[in-house]
Amino acid sequence: MIGGGFMHDMNKTIERNKALLNRKSLNEKLGKSRLGGTIGKDWKFKKASTTLLERIRITTAEDRRKSAYKRAFLFLTLVGLFGLGSWMVFNMKMDRTKTKLVEKDPIELFTTKTYKTGRGSQLKVEYLDKDTRISEVNYKNGMKHQQAESYYPSGEQFRSAAYFYDTLVVDYYFFKNGDTIPNFPKIKDDKVHRLAFRTKDQSTTVSFNYWDGKVIPGSYQEYDLTTGEVRK
């Protein structure tokens, strides 16, 4: 009895081992039909037509181009925002600086007197102080007419002009040594301009603030290019 039962169990064990040996793995059963080894590696669209492949190529290129445009737009937007922020900060600082450096209205620097010189004629004279003339302008019926002169605060002639009833006919500007200033700009507004000119011998740069045909007192200076000396 005992021996028979043992033999029966042994036969069952042998049969199970044979079954295990003959059993194929899942990979072996799938064989060539499995997809795991081909996905993302050798996907060549073997059954796709030339038109479909061209459409896929064009779509892919457009997607890449749109993606590049989006990245470029985002980059430019960030750069623009940064630039705008920097510009606003700079301007706020400049505004504060300008507020601190507001100059006196140029017209308040001079004293004006008008003298009657004939019927309908007047001479308008501007003074820096009671003894220092800055300009002399002749008027006829309320309009600039004939000679107009202006002077450096130190007394040398700066400008000589001629008008015909408010129309400028000719004007000349001079350095303190009497030489004509070449290429003087045609300024018609009533703003203060900072101007600079090189002397005829190219040795000195002369600069000053200009307003209404006159040199603003205190703004004149000479820079000697050979020595670096600054004279006022």
PDB file of C-alpha atoms in Angstrom, residues 45-212:
ATOM      1  CA  PHE A  45       4.977  53.414 -42.404  1.00  0.00           C
ATOM      2  CA  LYS A  46       5.515  50.699 -45.017  1.00  0.00           C
ATOM      3  CA  LYS A  47       1.907  50.876 -46.204  1.00  0.00           C
ATOM      4  CA  ALA A  48       1.704  54.718 -46.303  1.00  0.00           C
ATOM      5  CA  SER A  49       1.397  56.447 -49.668  1.00  0.00           C
ATOM      6  CA  THR A  50       3.825  59.132 -50.902  1.00  0.00           C
ATOM      7  CA  THR A  51       1.115  61.787 -50.474  1.00  0.00           C
ATOM      8  CA  LEU A  52       0.501  60.756 -46.862  1.00  0.00           C
ATOM      9  CA  LEU A  53       4.204  60.770 -46.087  1.00  0.00           C
ATOM     10  CA  GLU A  54       4.559  64.262 -47.622  1.00  0.00           C
ATOM     11  CA  ARG A  55       1.582  65.492 -45.598  1.00  0.00           C
ATOM     12  CA  ILE A  56       3.134  64.072 -42.420  1.00  0.00           C
ATOM     13  CA  ARG A  57       6.457  65.763 -43.263  1.00  0.00           C
ATOM     14  CA  ILE A  58       4.791  69.148 -43.883  1.00  0.00           C
ATOM     15  CA  THR A  59       2.693  68.905 -40.698  1.00  0.00           C
ATOM     16  CA  THR A  60       5.750  68.026 -38.634  1.00  0.00           C
ATOM     17  CA  ALA A  61       7.736  70.931 -40.116  1.00  0.00           C
ATOM     18  CA  GLU A  62       4.864  73.355 -39.424  1.00  0.00           C
ATOM     19  CA  ASP A  63       4.585  72.146 -35.827  1.00  0.00           C
ATOM     20  CA  ARG A  64       8.293  72.684 -35.322  1.00  0.00           C
ATOM     21  CA  ARG A  65       8.129  76.143 -36.915  1.00  0.00           C
ATOM     22  CA  LYS A  66       5.168  77.173 -34.737  1.00  0.00           C
ATOM     23  CA  SER A  67       6.983  75.920 -31.658  1.00  0.00           C
ATOM     24  CA  ALA A  68      10.068  77.960 -32.620  1.00  0.00           C
ATOM     25  CA  TYR A  69       7.900  81.066 -33.198  1.00  0.00           C
ATOM     26  CA  LYS A  70       6.262  80.638 -29.807  1.00  0.00           C
ATOM     27  CA  ARG A  71       9.637  80.365 -28.071  1.00  0.00           C
ATOM     28  CA  ALA A  72      10.967  83.403 -29.948  1.00  0.00           C
ATOM     29  CA  PHE A  73       7.818  85.428 -29.163  1.00  0.00           C
ATOM     30  CA  LEU A  74       8.071  84.538 -25.473  1.00  0.00           C
ATOM     31  CA  PHE A  75      11.758  85.502 -25.424  1.00  0.00           C
ATOM     32  CA  LEU A  76      11.144  88.833 -27.184  1.00  0.00           C
ATOM     33  CA  THR A  77       8.204  89.573 -24.888  1.00  0.00           C
ATOM     34  CA  LEU A  78      10.356  89.003 -21.812  1.00  0.00           C
ATOM     35  CA  VAL A  79      13.158  91.144 -23.268  1.00  0.00           C
ATOM     36  CA  GLY A  80      10.658  93.895 -24.136  1.00  0.00           C
ATOM     37  CA  LEU A  81       9.146  93.871 -20.652  1.00  0.00           C
ATOM     38  CA  PHE A  82      12.604  94.020 -19.101  1.00  0.00           C
ATOM     39  CA  GLY A  83      13.602  96.894 -21.405  1.00  0.00           C
ATOM     40  CA  LEU A  84      10.388  98.788 -20.679  1.00  0.00           C
ATOM     41  CA  GLY A  85      10.888  98.366 -16.953  1.00  0.00           C
ATOM     42  CA  SER A  86      14.486  99.580 -17.193  1.00  0.00           C
ATOM     43  CA  TRP A  87      13.420 102.564 -19.314  1.00  0.00           C
ATOM     44  CA  MET A  88      10.723 103.542 -16.814  1.00  0.00           C
ATOM     45  CA  VAL A  89      13.157 103.314 -13.892  1.00  0.00           C
ATOM     46  CA  PHE A  90      15.743 105.371 -15.831  1.00  0.00           C
ATOM     47  CA  ASN A  91      13.199 108.051 -16.724  1.00  0.00           C
ATOM     48  CA  MET A  92      11.965 108.297 -13.145  1.00  0.00           C
ATOM     49  CA  LYS A  93      15.541 108.870 -12.036  1.00  0.00           C
ATOM     50  CA  MET A  94      16.062 111.445 -14.794  1.00  0.00           C
ATOM     51  CA  ASP A  95      12.854 113.252 -13.864  1.00  0.00           C
ATOM     52  CA  ARG A  96      14.007 113.505 -10.257  1.00  0.00           C
ATOM     53  CA  THR A  97      17.379 114.796 -11.459  1.00  0.00           C
ATOM     54  CA  LYS A  98      15.757 117.358 -13.755  1.00  0.00           C
ATOM     55  CA  THR A  99      13.564 118.545 -10.899  1.00  0.00           C
ATOM     56  CA  LYS A 100      16.682 119.225  -8.856  1.00  0.00           C
ATOM     57  CA  LEU A 101      18.417 121.014 -11.759  1.00  0.00           C
ATOM     58  CA  VAL A 102      15.610 123.256 -12.966  1.00  0.00           C
ATOM     59  CA  GLU A 103      17.212 126.464 -14.173  1.00  0.00           C
ATOM     60  CA  LYS A 104      15.848 129.929 -13.915  1.00  0.00           C
ATOM     61  CA  ASP A 105      13.811 131.134 -16.893  1.00  0.00           C
ATOM     62  CA  PRO A 106      16.386 132.807 -19.213  1.00  0.00           C
ATOM     63  CA  ILE A 107      14.185 135.858 -19.690  1.00  0.00           C
ATOM     64  CA  GLU A 108      14.495 136.567 -15.958  1.00  0.00           C
ATOM     65  CA  LEU A 109      18.267 136.960 -16.305  1.00  0.00           C
ATOM     66  CA  PHE A 110      17.978 140.216 -18.219  1.00  0.00           C
ATOM     67  CA  THR A 111      16.532 143.641 -17.722  1.00  0.00           C
ATOM     68  CA  THR A 112      14.844 145.096 -20.813  1.00  0.00           C
ATOM     69  CA  LYS A 113      14.475 148.751 -21.705  1.00  0.00           C
ATOM     70  CA  THR A 114      12.832 150.191 -24.824  1.00  0.00           C
ATOM     71  CA  TYR A 115      13.808 153.571 -26.267  1.00  0.00           C
ATOM     72  CA  LYS A 116      11.844 155.490 -28.885  1.00  0.00           C
ATOM     73  CA  THR A 117      14.121 156.389 -31.787  1.00  0.00           C
ATOM     74  CA  GLY A 118      11.653 157.830 -34.299  1.00  0.00           C
ATOM     75  CA  ARG A 119       8.118 157.642 -35.557  1.00  0.00           C
ATOM     76  CA  GLY A 120       7.090 154.029 -35.127  1.00  0.00           C
ATOM     77  CA  SER A 121      10.721 153.054 -34.361  1.00  0.00           C
ATOM     78  CA  GLN A 122      12.124 151.704 -31.104  1.00  0.00           C
ATOM     79  CA  LEU A 123      15.417 150.310 -29.810  1.00  0.00           C
ATOM     80  CA  LYS A 124      15.063 147.403 -27.421  1.00  0.00           C
ATOM     81  CA  VAL A 125      18.105 146.949 -25.167  1.00  0.00           C
ATOM     82  CA  GLU A 126      18.664 144.007 -22.781  1.00  0.00           C
ATOM     83  CA  TYR A 127      21.066 144.351 -19.864  1.00  0.00           C
ATOM     84  CA  LEU A 128      22.698 141.770 -17.646  1.00  0.00           C
ATOM     85  CA  ASP A 129      23.096 144.525 -15.099  1.00  0.00           C
ATOM     86  CA  LYS A 130      22.840 148.289 -15.381  1.00  0.00           C
ATOM     87  CA  ASP A 131      26.221 148.596 -17.087  1.00  0.00           C
ATOM     88  CA  THR A 132      26.438 145.397 -19.171  1.00  0.00           C
ATOM     89  CA  ARG A 133      24.541 145.268 -22.454  1.00  0.00           C
ATOM     90  CA  ILE A 134      23.587 141.850 -23.800  1.00  0.00           C
ATOM     91  CA  SER A 135      21.620 142.816 -26.900  1.00  0.00           C
ATOM     92  CA  GLU A 136      20.283 145.710 -28.973  1.00  0.00           C
ATOM     93  CA  VAL A 137      17.452 145.208 -31.494  1.00  0.00           C
ATOM     94  CA  ASN A 138      15.804 147.820 -33.680  1.00  0.00           C
ATOM     95  CA  TYR A 139      12.024 147.656 -34.199  1.00  0.00           C
ATOM     96  CA  LYS A 140       9.695 149.298 -36.697  1.00  0.00           C
ATOM     97  CA  ASN A 141       5.957 149.168 -36.020  1.00  0.00           C
ATOM     98  CA  GLY A 142       6.495 146.365 -33.508  1.00  0.00           C
ATOM     99  CA  MET A 143       8.617 144.221 -35.877  1.00  0.00           C
ATOM    100  CA  LYS A 144      12.359 143.584 -35.924  1.00  0.00           C
ATOM    101  CA  HIS A 145      13.761 145.874 -38.596  1.00  0.00           C
ATOM    102  CA  GLN A 146      17.327 146.707 -39.609  1.00  0.00           C
ATOM    103  CA  GLN A 147      20.217 146.036 -37.203  1.00  0.00           C
ATOM    104  CA  ALA A 148      20.280 143.578 -34.280  1.00  0.00           C
ATOM    105  CA  GLU A 149      23.387 142.994 -32.140  1.00  0.00           C
ATOM    106  CA  SER A 150      24.220 140.818 -29.146  1.00  0.00           C
ATOM    107  CA  TYR A 151      27.293 140.532 -26.916  1.00  0.00           C
ATOM    108  CA  TYR A 152      29.116 138.106 -24.670  1.00  0.00           C
ATOM    109  CA  PRO A 153      28.641 138.869 -20.941  1.00  0.00           C
ATOM    110  CA  SER A 154      32.316 139.896 -20.989  1.00  0.00           C
ATOM    111  CA  GLY A 155      31.556 142.571 -23.624  1.00  0.00           C
ATOM    112  CA  GLU A 156      32.839 141.135 -26.941  1.00  0.00           C
ATOM    113  CA  GLN A 157      30.415 141.060 -29.880  1.00  0.00           C
ATOM    114  CA  PHE A 158      28.680 137.711 -30.315  1.00  0.00           C
ATOM    115  CA  ARG A 159      26.097 138.276 -33.068  1.00  0.00           C
ATOM    116  CA  SER A 160      25.342 140.766 -35.828  1.00  0.00           C
ATOM    117  CA  ALA A 161      22.111 140.429 -37.819  1.00  0.00           C
ATOM    118  CA  ALA A 162      19.835 142.401 -40.104  1.00  0.00           C
ATOM    119  CA  TYR A 163      16.026 142.130 -40.379  1.00  0.00           C
ATOM    120  CA  PHE A 164      13.455 143.439 -42.775  1.00  0.00           C
ATOM    121  CA  TYR A 165      10.144 143.680 -40.927  1.00  0.00           C
ATOM    122  CA  ASP A 166      10.677 140.502 -38.893  1.00  0.00           C
ATOM    123  CA  THR A 167      12.313 138.623 -41.765  1.00  0.00           C
ATOM    124  CA  LEU A 168      15.913 137.675 -41.063  1.00  0.00           C
ATOM    125  CA  VAL A 169      18.086 138.823 -43.941  1.00  0.00           C
ATOM    126  CA  VAL A 170      21.550 137.882 -42.667  1.00  0.00           C
ATOM    127  CA  ASP A 171      23.278 137.045 -39.399  1.00  0.00           C
ATOM    128  CA  TYR A 172      26.834 136.323 -38.277  1.00  0.00           C
ATOM    129  CA  TYR A 173      28.233 134.870 -35.039  1.00  0.00           C
ATOM    130  CA  PHE A 174      31.720 135.516 -33.665  1.00  0.00           C
ATOM    131  CA  PHE A 175      34.233 134.012 -31.274  1.00  0.00           C
ATOM    132  CA  LYS A 176      35.573 136.358 -28.638  1.00  0.00           C
ATOM    133  CA  ASN A 177      38.714 136.935 -30.741  1.00  0.00           C
ATOM    134  CA  GLY A 178      36.547 138.263 -33.605  1.00  0.00           C
ATOM    135  CA  ASP A 179      36.731 135.213 -35.897  1.00  0.00           C
ATOM    136  CA  THR A 180      33.439 134.152 -37.463  1.00  0.00           C
ATOM    137  CA  ILE A 181      31.866 130.990 -36.013  1.00  0.00           C
ATOM    138  CA  PRO A 182      31.345 128.666 -39.020  1.00  0.00           C
ATOM    139  CA  ASN A 183      28.237 126.528 -39.548  1.00  0.00           C
ATOM    140  CA  PHE A 184      26.212 128.082 -36.756  1.00  0.00           C
ATOM    141  CA  PRO A 185      22.863 126.190 -36.574  1.00  0.00           C
ATOM    142  CA  LYS A 186      19.641 127.876 -37.659  1.00  0.00           C
ATOM    143  CA  ILE A 187      17.732 127.931 -34.371  1.00  0.00           C
ATOM    144  CA  LYS A 188      14.212 129.342 -34.496  1.00  0.00           C
ATOM    145  CA  ASP A 189      12.623 128.049 -31.286  1.00  0.00           C
ATOM    146  CA  ASP A 190      12.720 129.724 -27.874  1.00  0.00           C
ATOM    147  CA  LYS A 191      14.485 126.886 -26.046  1.00  0.00           C
ATOM    148  CA  VAL A 192      17.924 126.898 -24.441  1.00  0.00           C
ATOM    149  CA  HIS A 193      20.517 124.982 -26.502  1.00  0.00           C
ATOM    150  CA  ARG A 194      23.993 123.862 -25.461  1.00  0.00           C
ATOM    151  CA  LEU A 195      26.356 124.557 -28.384  1.00  0.00           C
ATOM    152  CA  ALA A 196      30.048 123.850 -28.952  1.00  0.00           C
ATOM    153  CA  PHE A 197      32.427 124.980 -31.696  1.00  0.00           C
ATOM    154  CA  ARG A 198      36.088 124.421 -32.581  1.00  0.00           C
ATOM    155  CA  THR A 199      38.216 127.545 -33.139  1.00  0.00           C
ATOM    156  CA  LYS A 200      39.784 128.198 -36.539  1.00  0.00           C
ATOM    157  CA  ASP A 201      43.204 126.874 -35.468  1.00  0.00           C
ATOM    158  CA  GLN A 202      41.559 123.714 -34.026  1.00  0.00           C
ATOM    159  CA  SER A 203      43.254 124.317 -30.649  1.00  0.00           C
ATOM    160  CA  THR A 204      40.205 125.153 -28.530  1.00  0.00           C
ATOM    161  CA  THR A 205      36.617 124.057 -28.130  1.00  0.00           C
ATOM    162  CA  VAL A 206      34.254 126.864 -27.126  1.00  0.00           C
ATOM    163  CA  SER A 207      30.884 125.954 -25.610  1.00  0.00           C
ATOM    164  CA  PHE A 208      27.967 127.921 -24.148  1.00  0.00           C
ATOM    165  CA  ASN A 209      24.192 127.910 -23.646  1.00  0.00           C
ATOM    166  CA  TYR A 210      22.375 129.776 -26.411  1.00  0.00           C
ATOM    167  CA  TRP A 211      18.943 131.390 -26.208  1.00  0.00           C
ATOM    168  CA  ASP A 212      17.190 133.947 -28.426  1.00  0.00           C
TER     169      ASP A 212
END
